mmCIF file with all atom_site columns, C-alpha atoms in Angstrom:
data_model
loop_
_atom_site.group_PDB
_atom_site.id
_atom_site.type_symbol
_atom_site.label_atom_id
_atom_site.label_alt_id
_atom_site.label_comp_id
_atom_site.label_asym_id
_atom_site.label_entity_id
_atom_site.label_seq_id
_atom_site.pdbx_PDB_ins_code
_atom_site.Cartn_x
_atom_site.Cartn_y
_atom_site.Cartn_z
_atom_site.occupancy
_atom_site.B_iso_or_equiv
_atom_site.pdbx_formal_charge
_atom_site.auth_seq_id
_atom_site.auth_comp_id
_atom_site.auth_asym_id
_atom_site.auth_atom_id
_atom_site.pdbx_PDB_model_num
ATOM 1   C CA . UNK A 1 1   ? 198.272 139.719 60.292 1.00 0.00 ? 1152 UNK A CA 1
ATOM 2   C CA . UNK A 1 2   ? 194.963 141.332 59.311 1.00 0.00 ? 1153 UNK A CA 1
ATOM 3   C CA . UNK A 1 3   ? 195.913 141.199 55.633 1.00 0.00 ? 1154 UNK A CA 1
ATOM 4   C CA . UNK A 1 4   ? 196.988 137.587 55.897 1.00 0.00 ? 1155 UNK A CA 1
ATOM 5   C CA . UNK A 1 5   ? 193.621 136.720 57.395 1.00 0.00 ? 1156 UNK A CA 1
ATOM 6   C CA . UNK A 1 6   ? 191.902 138.631 54.602 1.00 0.00 ? 1157 UNK A CA 1
ATOM 7   C CA . UNK A 1 7   ? 193.767 136.720 51.887 1.00 0.00 ? 1158 UNK A CA 1
ATOM 8   C CA . UNK A 1 8   ? 193.010 133.406 53.579 1.00 0.00 ? 1159 UNK A CA 1
ATOM 9   C CA . UNK A 1 9   ? 189.316 134.280 53.609 1.00 0.00 ? 1160 UNK A CA 1
ATOM 10  C CA . UNK A 1 10  ? 189.393 135.410 49.988 1.00 0.00 ? 1161 UNK A CA 1
ATOM 11  C CA . UNK A 1 11  ? 191.052 132.162 48.862 1.00 0.00 ? 1162 UNK A CA 1
ATOM 12  C CA . UNK A 1 12  ? 188.562 130.025 50.774 1.00 0.00 ? 1163 UNK A CA 1
ATOM 13  C CA . UNK A 1 13  ? 185.641 131.974 49.366 1.00 0.00 ? 1164 UNK A CA 1
ATOM 14  C CA . UNK A 1 14  ? 186.846 131.720 45.781 1.00 0.00 ? 1165 UNK A CA 1
ATOM 15  C CA . UNK A 1 15  ? 186.966 127.913 46.017 1.00 0.00 ? 1166 UNK A CA 1
ATOM 16  C CA . UNK A 1 16  ? 183.690 127.574 47.947 1.00 0.00 ? 1167 UNK A CA 1
ATOM 17  C CA . UNK A 1 17  ? 185.519 126.108 50.929 1.00 0.00 ? 1168 UNK A CA 1
ATOM 18  C CA . UNK A 1 18  ? 184.538 128.414 53.749 1.00 0.00 ? 1169 UNK A CA 1
ATOM 19  C CA . UNK A 1 19  ? 183.259 125.596 55.933 1.00 0.00 ? 1170 UNK A CA 1
ATOM 20  C CA . UNK A 1 20  ? 186.398 123.530 55.357 1.00 0.00 ? 1171 UNK A CA 1
ATOM 21  C CA . UNK A 1 21  ? 188.704 126.399 56.231 1.00 0.00 ? 1172 UNK A CA 1
ATOM 22  C CA . UNK A 1 22  ? 186.619 127.501 59.175 1.00 0.00 ? 1173 UNK A CA 1
ATOM 23  C CA . UNK A 1 23  ? 186.347 123.997 60.648 1.00 0.00 ? 1174 UNK A CA 1
ATOM 24  C CA . UNK A 1 24  ? 182.563 123.781 60.091 1.00 0.00 ? 1175 UNK A CA 1
ATOM 25  C CA . UNK A 1 25  ? 180.772 120.460 60.616 1.00 0.00 ? 1176 UNK A CA 1
ATOM 26  C CA . UNK A 1 26  ? 180.361 118.075 57.714 1.00 0.00 ? 1177 UNK A CA 1
ATOM 27  C CA . UNK A 1 27  ? 176.920 116.979 56.486 1.00 0.00 ? 1178 UNK A CA 1
ATOM 28  C CA . UNK A 1 28  ? 178.199 114.004 54.517 1.00 0.00 ? 1179 UNK A CA 1
ATOM 29  C CA . UNK A 1 29  ? 176.497 111.411 56.731 1.00 0.00 ? 1180 UNK A CA 1
ATOM 30  C CA . UNK A 1 30  ? 173.186 113.211 57.133 1.00 0.00 ? 1181 UNK A CA 1
ATOM 31  C CA . UNK A 1 31  ? 171.548 110.951 54.573 1.00 0.00 ? 1182 UNK A CA 1
ATOM 32  C CA . UNK A 1 32  ? 172.001 107.889 56.798 1.00 0.00 ? 1183 UNK A CA 1
ATOM 33  C CA . UNK A 1 33  ? 170.181 109.202 59.854 1.00 0.00 ? 1184 UNK A CA 1
ATOM 34  C CA . UNK A 1 34  ? 166.790 107.866 58.762 1.00 0.00 ? 1185 UNK A CA 1
ATOM 35  C CA . UNK A 1 35  ? 167.961 104.338 57.962 1.00 0.00 ? 1186 UNK A CA 1
ATOM 36  C CA . UNK A 1 36  ? 166.963 102.868 61.322 1.00 0.00 ? 1187 UNK A CA 1
ATOM 37  C CA . UNK A 1 37  ? 163.603 104.670 61.214 1.00 0.00 ? 1188 UNK A CA 1
ATOM 38  C CA . UNK A 1 38  ? 162.678 102.776 58.067 1.00 0.00 ? 1189 UNK A CA 1
ATOM 39  C CA . UNK A 1 39  ? 163.258 99.293  59.515 1.00 0.00 ? 1190 UNK A CA 1
ATOM 40  C CA . UNK A 1 40  ? 160.082 97.381  60.464 1.00 0.00 ? 1191 UNK A CA 1
ATOM 41  C CA . UNK A 1 41  ? 159.425 97.173  64.185 1.00 0.00 ? 1192 UNK A CA 1
ATOM 42  C CA . UNK A 1 42  ? 159.309 93.701  65.756 1.00 0.00 ? 1193 UNK A CA 1
ATOM 43  C CA . UNK A 1 43  ? 156.135 93.262  67.780 1.00 0.00 ? 1194 UNK A CA 1
ATOM 44  C CA . UNK A 1 44  ? 154.935 90.652  70.278 1.00 0.00 ? 1195 UNK A CA 1
ATOM 45  C CA . UNK A 1 45  ? 151.351 89.435  70.492 1.00 0.00 ? 1196 UNK A CA 1
ATOM 46  C CA . UNK A 1 46  ? 149.527 86.802  72.527 1.00 0.00 ? 1197 UNK A CA 1
ATOM 47  C CA . UNK A 1 47  ? 147.080 84.168  71.314 1.00 0.00 ? 1198 UNK A CA 1
ATOM 48  C CA . UNK A 1 48  ? 144.483 83.750  74.017 1.00 0.00 ? 1199 UNK A CA 1
ATOM 49  C CA . UNK A 1 49  ? 141.838 81.301  74.964 1.00 0.00 ? 1200 UNK A CA 1
ATOM 50  C CA . UNK A 1 50  ? 143.971 81.143  77.932 1.00 0.00 ? 1201 UNK A CA 1
ATOM 51  C CA . UNK A 1 51  ? 147.475 81.874  76.590 1.00 0.00 ? 1202 UNK A CA 1
ATOM 52  C CA . UNK A 1 52  ? 148.003 79.046  74.081 1.00 0.00 ? 1203 UNK A CA 1
ATOM 53  C CA . UNK A 1 53  ? 151.435 77.419  74.115 1.00 0.00 ? 1204 UNK A CA 1
ATOM 54  C CA . UNK A 1 54  ? 152.809 75.588  71.070 1.00 0.00 ? 1205 UNK A CA 1
ATOM 55  C CA . UNK A 1 55  ? 150.424 77.016  68.466 1.00 0.00 ? 1206 UNK A CA 1
ATOM 56  C CA . UNK A 1 56  ? 152.046 77.175  65.027 1.00 0.00 ? 1207 UNK A CA 1
ATOM 57  C CA . UNK A 1 57  ? 152.066 80.491  63.202 1.00 0.00 ? 1208 UNK A CA 1
ATOM 58  C CA . UNK A 1 58  ? 153.573 81.974  60.069 1.00 0.00 ? 1209 UNK A CA 1
ATOM 59  C CA . UNK A 1 59  ? 154.220 85.515  58.874 1.00 0.00 ? 1210 UNK A CA 1
ATOM 60  C CA . UNK A 1 60  ? 155.973 86.777  55.760 1.00 0.00 ? 1211 UNK A CA 1
ATOM 61  C CA . UNK A 1 61  ? 159.246 86.739  57.696 1.00 0.00 ? 1212 UNK A CA 1
ATOM 62  C CA . UNK A 1 62  ? 158.871 84.077  60.371 1.00 0.00 ? 1213 UNK A CA 1
ATOM 63  C CA . UNK A 1 63  ? 157.558 80.584  61.066 1.00 0.00 ? 1214 UNK A CA 1
ATOM 64  C CA . UNK A 1 64  ? 157.450 79.359  64.680 1.00 0.00 ? 1215 UNK A CA 1
ATOM 65  C CA . UNK A 1 65  ? 155.190 78.318  67.555 1.00 0.00 ? 1216 UNK A CA 1
ATOM 66  C CA . UNK A 1 66  ? 153.846 80.404  70.414 1.00 0.00 ? 1217 UNK A CA 1
ATOM 67  C CA . UNK A 1 67  ? 156.101 80.402  73.466 1.00 0.00 ? 1218 UNK A CA 1
ATOM 68  C CA . UNK A 1 68  ? 155.403 79.464  77.090 1.00 0.00 ? 1219 UNK A CA 1
ATOM 69  C CA . UNK A 1 69  ? 153.400 82.655  77.543 1.00 0.00 ? 1220 UNK A CA 1
ATOM 70  C CA . UNK A 1 70  ? 151.348 82.165  74.391 1.00 0.00 ? 1221 UNK A CA 1
ATOM 71  C CA . UNK A 1 71  ? 153.351 84.885  72.641 1.00 0.00 ? 1222 UNK A CA 1
ATOM 72  C CA . UNK A 1 72  ? 154.139 85.151  68.956 1.00 0.00 ? 1223 UNK A CA 1
ATOM 73  C CA . UNK A 1 73  ? 156.427 87.572  67.114 1.00 0.00 ? 1224 UNK A CA 1
ATOM 74  C CA . UNK A 1 74  ? 155.612 89.576  64.003 1.00 0.00 ? 1225 UNK A CA 1
ATOM 75  C CA . UNK A 1 75  ? 156.712 92.745  62.260 1.00 0.00 ? 1226 UNK A CA 1
ATOM 76  C CA . UNK A 1 76  ? 154.487 95.779  62.543 1.00 0.00 ? 1227 UNK A CA 1
ATOM 77  C CA . UNK A 1 77  ? 151.878 95.588  59.775 1.00 0.00 ? 1228 UNK A CA 1
ATOM 78  C CA . UNK A 1 78  ? 152.348 91.895  59.013 1.00 0.00 ? 1229 UNK A CA 1
ATOM 79  C CA . UNK A 1 79  ? 149.541 89.377  58.611 1.00 0.00 ? 1230 UNK A CA 1
ATOM 80  C CA . UNK A 1 80  ? 149.735 86.242  60.760 1.00 0.00 ? 1231 UNK A CA 1
ATOM 81  C CA . UNK A 1 81  ? 148.480 82.775  59.822 1.00 0.00 ? 1232 UNK A CA 1
ATOM 82  C CA . UNK A 1 82  ? 147.778 80.431  62.716 1.00 0.00 ? 1233 UNK A CA 1
ATOM 83  C CA . UNK A 1 83  ? 147.799 76.673  62.269 1.00 0.00 ? 1234 UNK A CA 1
ATOM 84  C CA . UNK A 1 84  ? 146.054 74.291  64.684 1.00 0.00 ? 1235 UNK A CA 1
ATOM 85  C CA . UNK A 1 85  ? 146.802 70.573  64.342 1.00 0.00 ? 1236 UNK A CA 1
ATOM 86  C CA . UNK A 1 86  ? 147.728 71.121  60.697 1.00 0.00 ? 1237 UNK A CA 1
ATOM 87  C CA . UNK A 1 87  ? 144.742 73.283  59.755 1.00 0.00 ? 1238 UNK A CA 1
ATOM 88  C CA . UNK A 1 88  ? 145.644 76.796  58.674 1.00 0.00 ? 1239 UNK A CA 1
ATOM 89  C CA . UNK A 1 89  ? 143.161 79.553  59.373 1.00 0.00 ? 1240 UNK A CA 1
ATOM 90  C CA . UNK A 1 90  ? 142.739 82.674  57.257 1.00 0.00 ? 1241 UNK A CA 1
ATOM 91  C CA . UNK A 1 91  ? 145.472 85.279  57.891 1.00 0.00 ? 1242 UNK A CA 1
ATOM 92  C CA . UNK A 1 92  ? 144.702 87.968  60.450 1.00 0.00 ? 1243 UNK A CA 1
ATOM 93  C CA . UNK A 1 93  ? 146.343 91.299  61.082 1.00 0.00 ? 1244 UNK A CA 1
ATOM 94  C CA . UNK A 1 94  ? 149.055 90.982  63.712 1.00 0.00 ? 1245 UNK A CA 1
ATOM 95  C CA . UNK A 1 95  ? 147.970 92.523  67.011 1.00 0.00 ? 1246 UNK A CA 1
ATOM 96  C CA . UNK A 1 96  ? 148.890 92.429  70.677 1.00 0.00 ? 1247 UNK A CA 1
ATOM 97  C CA . UNK A 1 97  ? 145.998 90.042  71.383 1.00 0.00 ? 1248 UNK A CA 1
ATOM 98  C CA . UNK A 1 98  ? 144.419 87.494  69.038 1.00 0.00 ? 1249 UNK A CA 1
ATOM 99  C CA . UNK A 1 99  ? 141.603 85.137  70.061 1.00 0.00 ? 1250 UNK A CA 1
ATOM 100 C CA . UNK A 1 100 ? 139.746 82.283  68.340 1.00 0.00 ? 1251 UNK A CA 1
ATOM 101 C CA . UNK A 1 101 ? 137.020 84.798  67.553 1.00 0.00 ? 1252 UNK A CA 1
ATOM 102 C CA . UNK A 1 102 ? 139.399 86.658  65.264 1.00 0.00 ? 1253 UNK A CA 1
ATOM 103 C CA . UNK A 1 103 ? 139.714 83.490  63.195 1.00 0.00 ? 1254 UNK A CA 1
ATOM 104 C CA . UNK A 1 104 ? 136.071 83.603  62.091 1.00 0.00 ? 1255 UNK A CA 1
ATOM 105 C CA . UNK A 1 105 ? 135.816 84.544  58.415 1.00 0.00 ? 1256 UNK A CA 1
ATOM 106 C CA . UNK A 1 106 ? 132.699 85.915  56.756 1.00 0.00 ? 1257 UNK A CA 1
ATOM 107 C CA . UNK A 1 107 ? 131.691 82.532  55.387 1.00 0.00 ? 1258 UNK A CA 1
ATOM 108 C CA . UNK A 1 108 ? 132.309 80.597  58.613 1.00 0.00 ? 1259 UNK A CA 1
ATOM 109 C CA . UNK A 1 109 ? 129.677 79.254  60.974 1.00 0.00 ? 1260 UNK A CA 1
ATOM 110 C CA . UNK A 1 110 ? 129.418 81.540  64.028 1.00 0.00 ? 1261 UNK A CA 1
ATOM 111 C CA . UNK A 1 111 ? 130.104 78.567  66.324 1.00 0.00 ? 1262 UNK A CA 1
ATOM 112 C CA . UNK A 1 112 ? 133.580 78.135  64.835 1.00 0.00 ? 1263 UNK A CA 1
ATOM 113 C CA . UNK A 1 113 ? 135.309 80.053  67.635 1.00 0.00 ? 1264 UNK A CA 1
ATOM 114 C CA . UNK A 1 114 ? 133.542 78.254  70.474 1.00 0.00 ? 1265 UNK A CA 1
ATOM 115 C CA . UNK A 1 115 ? 134.386 74.932  68.809 1.00 0.00 ? 1266 UNK A CA 1
ATOM 116 C CA . UNK A 1 116 ? 138.054 75.938  68.742 1.00 0.00 ? 1267 UNK A CA 1
ATOM 117 C CA . UNK A 1 117 ? 137.899 76.962  72.415 1.00 0.00 ? 1268 UNK A CA 1
ATOM 118 C CA . UNK A 1 118 ? 136.290 73.661  73.423 1.00 0.00 ? 1269 UNK A CA 1
ATOM 119 C CA . UNK A 1 119 ? 138.966 71.733  71.548 1.00 0.00 ? 1270 UNK A CA 1
ATOM 120 C CA . UNK A 1 120 ? 141.822 73.728  73.045 1.00 0.00 ? 1271 UNK A CA 1
ATOM 121 C CA . UNK A 1 121 ? 140.472 73.120  76.538 1.00 0.00 ? 1272 UNK A CA 1
ATOM 122 C CA . UNK A 1 122 ? 140.045 69.413  75.847 1.00 0.00 ? 1273 UNK A CA 1
ATOM 123 C CA . UNK A 1 123 ? 143.584 68.770  74.660 1.00 0.00 ? 1274 UNK A CA 1
ATOM 124 C CA . UNK A 1 124 ? 145.486 70.842  77.244 1.00 0.00 ? 1275 UNK A CA 1
ATOM 125 C CA . UNK A 1 125 ? 148.295 68.517  78.277 1.00 0.00 ? 1276 UNK A CA 1
ATOM 126 C CA . UNK A 1 126 ? 148.735 69.511  81.940 1.00 0.00 ? 1277 UNK A CA 1
ATOM 127 C CA . UNK A 1 127 ? 145.147 70.021  83.060 1.00 0.00 ? 1278 UNK A CA 1
ATOM 128 C CA . UNK A 1 128 ? 145.794 73.592  84.222 1.00 0.00 ? 1279 UNK A CA 1
ATOM 129 C CA . UNK A 1 129 ? 143.606 75.856  82.100 1.00 0.00 ? 1280 UNK A CA 1
ATOM 130 C CA . UNK A 1 130 ? 145.380 79.035  83.173 1.00 0.00 ? 1281 UNK A CA 1
ATOM 131 C CA . UNK A 1 131 ? 147.328 78.296  79.996 1.00 0.00 ? 1282 UNK A CA 1
ATOM 132 C CA . UNK A 1 132 ? 146.699 75.844  77.167 1.00 0.00 ? 1283 UNK A CA 1
ATOM 133 C CA . UNK A 1 133 ? 149.581 73.527  76.332 1.00 0.00 ? 1284 UNK A CA 1
ATOM 134 C CA . UNK A 1 134 ? 149.033 71.874  72.969 1.00 0.00 ? 1285 UNK A CA 1
ATOM 135 C CA . UNK A 1 135 ? 150.084 68.330  72.118 1.00 0.00 ? 1286 UNK A CA 1
ATOM 136 C CA . UNK A 1 136 ? 152.153 67.798  68.979 1.00 0.00 ? 1287 UNK A CA 1
ATOM 137 C CA . UNK A 1 137 ? 149.496 66.056  66.910 1.00 0.00 ? 1288 UNK A CA 1
ATOM 138 C CA . UNK A 1 138 ? 147.814 66.579  63.564 1.00 0.00 ? 1289 UNK A CA 1
ATOM 139 C CA . UNK A 1 139 ? 144.169 66.246  62.613 1.00 0.00 ? 1290 UNK A CA 1
ATOM 140 C CA . UNK A 1 140 ? 141.582 67.376  60.098 1.00 0.00 ? 1291 UNK A CA 1
ATOM 141 C CA . UNK A 1 141 ? 138.743 68.882  62.102 1.00 0.00 ? 1292 UNK A CA 1
ATOM 142 C CA . UNK A 1 142 ? 135.859 70.942  60.780 1.00 0.00 ? 1293 UNK A CA 1
ATOM 143 C CA . UNK A 1 143 ? 135.493 73.755  63.290 1.00 0.00 ? 1294 UNK A CA 1
ATOM 144 C CA . UNK A 1 144 ? 133.076 75.672  61.067 1.00 0.00 ? 1295 UNK A CA 1
ATOM 145 C CA . UNK A 1 145 ? 129.845 73.920  61.990 1.00 0.00 ? 1296 UNK A CA 1
ATOM 146 C CA . UNK A 1 146 ? 127.263 74.203  64.724 1.00 0.00 ? 1297 UNK A CA 1
ATOM 147 C CA . UNK A 1 147 ? 128.369 73.271  68.219 1.00 0.00 ? 1298 UNK A CA 1
ATOM 148 C CA . UNK A 1 148 ? 126.005 70.291  68.272 1.00 0.00 ? 1299 UNK A CA 1
ATOM 149 C CA . UNK A 1 149 ? 127.212 69.028  64.885 1.00 0.00 ? 1300 UNK A CA 1
ATOM 150 C CA . UNK A 1 150 ? 130.802 69.517  65.995 1.00 0.00 ? 1301 UNK A CA 1
ATOM 151 C CA . UNK A 1 151 ? 130.504 67.398  69.130 1.00 0.00 ? 1302 UNK A CA 1
ATOM 152 C CA . UNK A 1 152 ? 128.809 64.624  67.124 1.00 0.00 ? 1303 UNK A CA 1
ATOM 153 C CA . UNK A 1 153 ? 131.337 64.738  64.273 1.00 0.00 ? 1304 UNK A CA 1
ATOM 154 C CA . UNK A 1 154 ? 133.058 61.302  64.070 1.00 0.00 ? 1305 UNK A CA 1
ATOM 155 C CA . UNK A 1 155 ? 136.436 62.915  63.374 1.00 0.00 ? 1306 UNK A CA 1
ATOM 156 C CA . UNK A 1 156 ? 136.073 65.132  66.438 1.00 0.00 ? 1307 UNK A CA 1
ATOM 157 C CA . UNK A 1 157 ? 134.959 62.247  68.632 1.00 0.00 ? 1308 UNK A CA 1
ATOM 158 C CA . UNK A 1 158 ? 137.938 60.128  67.591 1.00 0.00 ? 1309 UNK A CA 1
ATOM 159 C CA . UNK A 1 159 ? 140.358 63.024  68.037 1.00 0.00 ? 1310 UNK A CA 1
ATOM 160 C CA . UNK A 1 160 ? 139.072 63.846  71.524 1.00 0.00 ? 1311 UNK A CA 1
ATOM 161 C CA . UNK A 1 161 ? 139.117 60.217  72.607 1.00 0.00 ? 1312 UNK A CA 1
ATOM 162 C CA . UNK A 1 162 ? 142.723 59.939  71.457 1.00 0.00 ? 1313 UNK A CA 1
ATOM 163 C CA . UNK A 1 163 ? 144.106 63.243  72.718 1.00 0.00 ? 1314 UNK A CA 1
ATOM 164 C CA . UNK A 1 164 ? 142.035 64.375  75.693 1.00 0.00 ? 1315 UNK A CA 1
ATOM 165 C CA . UNK A 1 165 ? 142.077 63.366  79.347 1.00 0.00 ? 1316 UNK A CA 1
ATOM 166 C CA . UNK A 1 166 ? 138.884 65.286  80.123 1.00 0.00 ? 1317 UNK A CA 1
ATOM 167 C CA . UNK A 1 167 ? 136.578 64.942  77.136 1.00 0.00 ? 1318 UNK A CA 1
ATOM 168 C CA . UNK A 1 168 ? 135.070 67.810  75.140 1.00 0.00 ? 1319 UNK A CA 1
ATOM 169 C CA . UNK A 1 169 ? 133.781 70.629  77.368 1.00 0.00 ? 1320 UNK A CA 1
ATOM 170 C CA . UNK A 1 170 ? 130.210 71.789  76.917 1.00 0.00 ? 1321 UNK A CA 1
ATOM 171 C CA . UNK A 1 171 ? 129.425 75.124  75.335 1.00 0.00 ? 1322 UNK A CA 1
ATOM 172 C CA . UNK A 1 172 ? 128.491 76.482  78.771 1.00 0.00 ? 1323 UNK A CA 1
ATOM 173 C CA . UNK A 1 173 ? 131.813 75.338  80.251 1.00 0.00 ? 1324 UNK A CA 1
ATOM 174 C CA . UNK A 1 174 ? 133.742 76.886  77.363 1.00 0.00 ? 1325 UNK A CA 1
ATOM 175 C CA . UNK A 1 175 ? 131.757 80.125  77.645 1.00 0.00 ? 1326 UNK A CA 1
ATOM 176 C CA . UNK A 1 176 ? 132.516 80.371  81.365 1.00 0.00 ? 1327 UNK A CA 1
ATOM 177 C CA . UNK A 1 177 ? 136.200 79.747  80.651 1.00 0.00 ? 1328 UNK A CA 1
ATOM 178 C CA . UNK A 1 178 ? 136.202 82.471  77.990 1.00 0.00 ? 1329 UNK A CA 1
ATOM 179 C CA . UNK A 1 179 ? 134.612 84.954  80.357 1.00 0.00 ? 1330 UNK A CA 1
ATOM 180 C CA . UNK A 1 180 ? 137.381 84.392  82.890 1.00 0.00 ? 1331 UNK A CA 1
ATOM 181 C CA . UNK A 1 181 ? 140.193 84.398  80.328 1.00 0.00 ? 1332 UNK A CA 1
ATOM 182 C CA . UNK A 1 182 ? 139.009 87.541  78.555 1.00 0.00 ? 1333 UNK A CA 1
ATOM 183 C CA . UNK A 1 183 ? 138.622 89.460  81.790 1.00 0.00 ? 1334 UNK A CA 1
ATOM 184 C CA . UNK A 1 184 ? 142.385 89.354  82.299 1.00 0.00 ? 1335 UNK A CA 1
ATOM 185 C CA . UNK A 1 185 ? 144.927 92.131  81.995 1.00 0.00 ? 1336 UNK A CA 1
ATOM 186 C CA . UNK A 1 186 ? 145.637 91.165  78.373 1.00 0.00 ? 1337 UNK A CA 1
ATOM 187 C CA . UNK A 1 187 ? 142.494 93.119  77.459 1.00 0.00 ? 1338 UNK A CA 1
ATOM 188 C CA . UNK A 1 188 ? 143.529 96.310  79.213 1.00 0.00 ? 1339 UNK A CA 1
ATOM 189 C CA . UNK A 1 189 ? 143.155 98.736  76.330 1.00 0.00 ? 1340 UNK A CA 1
ATOM 190 C CA . UNK A 1 190 ? 145.305 101.306 78.094 1.00 0.00 ? 1341 UNK A CA 1
ATOM 191 C CA . UNK A 1 191 ? 148.345 99.071  77.626 1.00 0.00 ? 1342 UNK A CA 1
ATOM 192 C CA . UNK A 1 192 ? 147.462 96.811  74.691 1.00 0.00 ? 1343 UNK A CA 1
ATOM 193 C CA . UNK A 1 193 ? 146.941 97.634  71.031 1.00 0.00 ? 1344 UNK A CA 1
ATOM 194 C CA . UNK A 1 194 ? 143.846 95.534  70.333 1.00 0.00 ? 1345 UNK A CA 1
ATOM 195 C CA . UNK A 1 195 ? 143.886 96.717  66.714 1.00 0.00 ? 1346 UNK A CA 1
ATOM 196 C CA . UNK A 1 196 ? 140.269 95.891  65.914 1.00 0.00 ? 1347 UNK A CA 1
ATOM 197 C CA . UNK A 1 197 ? 140.269 92.432  67.468 1.00 0.00 ? 1348 UNK A CA 1
ATOM 198 C CA . UNK A 1 198 ? 137.051 91.013  68.870 1.00 0.00 ? 1349 UNK A CA 1
ATOM 199 C CA . UNK A 1 199 ? 137.360 91.618  72.596 1.00 0.00 ? 1350 UNK A CA 1
ATOM 200 C CA . UNK A 1 200 ? 135.269 90.731  75.589 1.00 0.00 ? 1351 UNK A CA 1
ATOM 201 C CA . UNK A 1 201 ? 132.132 92.845  75.012 1.00 0.00 ? 1352 UNK A CA 1
ATOM 202 C CA . UNK A 1 202 ? 131.842 91.697  71.405 1.00 0.00 ? 1353 UNK A CA 1
ATOM 203 C CA . UNK A 1 203 ? 132.595 88.081  72.239 1.00 0.00 ? 1354 UNK A CA 1
ATOM 204 C CA . UNK A 1 204 ? 129.674 87.876  74.670 1.00 0.00 ? 1355 UNK A CA 1
ATOM 205 C CA . UNK A 1 205 ? 127.269 88.491  71.812 1.00 0.00 ? 1356 UNK A CA 1
ATOM 206 C CA . UNK A 1 206 ? 128.618 85.436  69.985 1.00 0.00 ? 1357 UNK A CA 1
ATOM 207 C CA . UNK A 1 207 ? 128.368 82.866  72.761 1.00 0.00 ? 1358 UNK A CA 1
#
């Protein structure tokens, strides 16, 4: 029996089949183990003035509107383009929290964000500003101008008269609303990846 075992080992060795004869594990599928690791990760972010419901957005892989919690979906690393009443803003890096202040580009008037906030508050369809529910309307509004010019803009006046039950909030009212909204748990850095977004302490310097 010892000799038989020896010959079996010799034959296996000569053909390079020791693992096959000895019942060793196969490594044929080892190359597939990293496939799932290479797939982009789907992320969820929130657009906040208060959470904004029904805001259109587009990424390289998706086109949709924010859900009832103001959430949008993107793949890790994707840019997101938000569209308000038919106006597309410059793309921003997807993050767990995006605010109107992240939509300010270098060439924009610094009042652009507060003008967006005032408009969102004005057109909320249910009157409960704990979330902003957008109407399905389109408009061409110039948000990138001073707050005083914005509220006296004929296009803005007509839009607000047509789509608001409350009128356009003042800058002070919008600032107070922002302070409350941005003090919420969405800005808890221990749980949210703010990813360079303009959060509460930076926002105060702009309003």
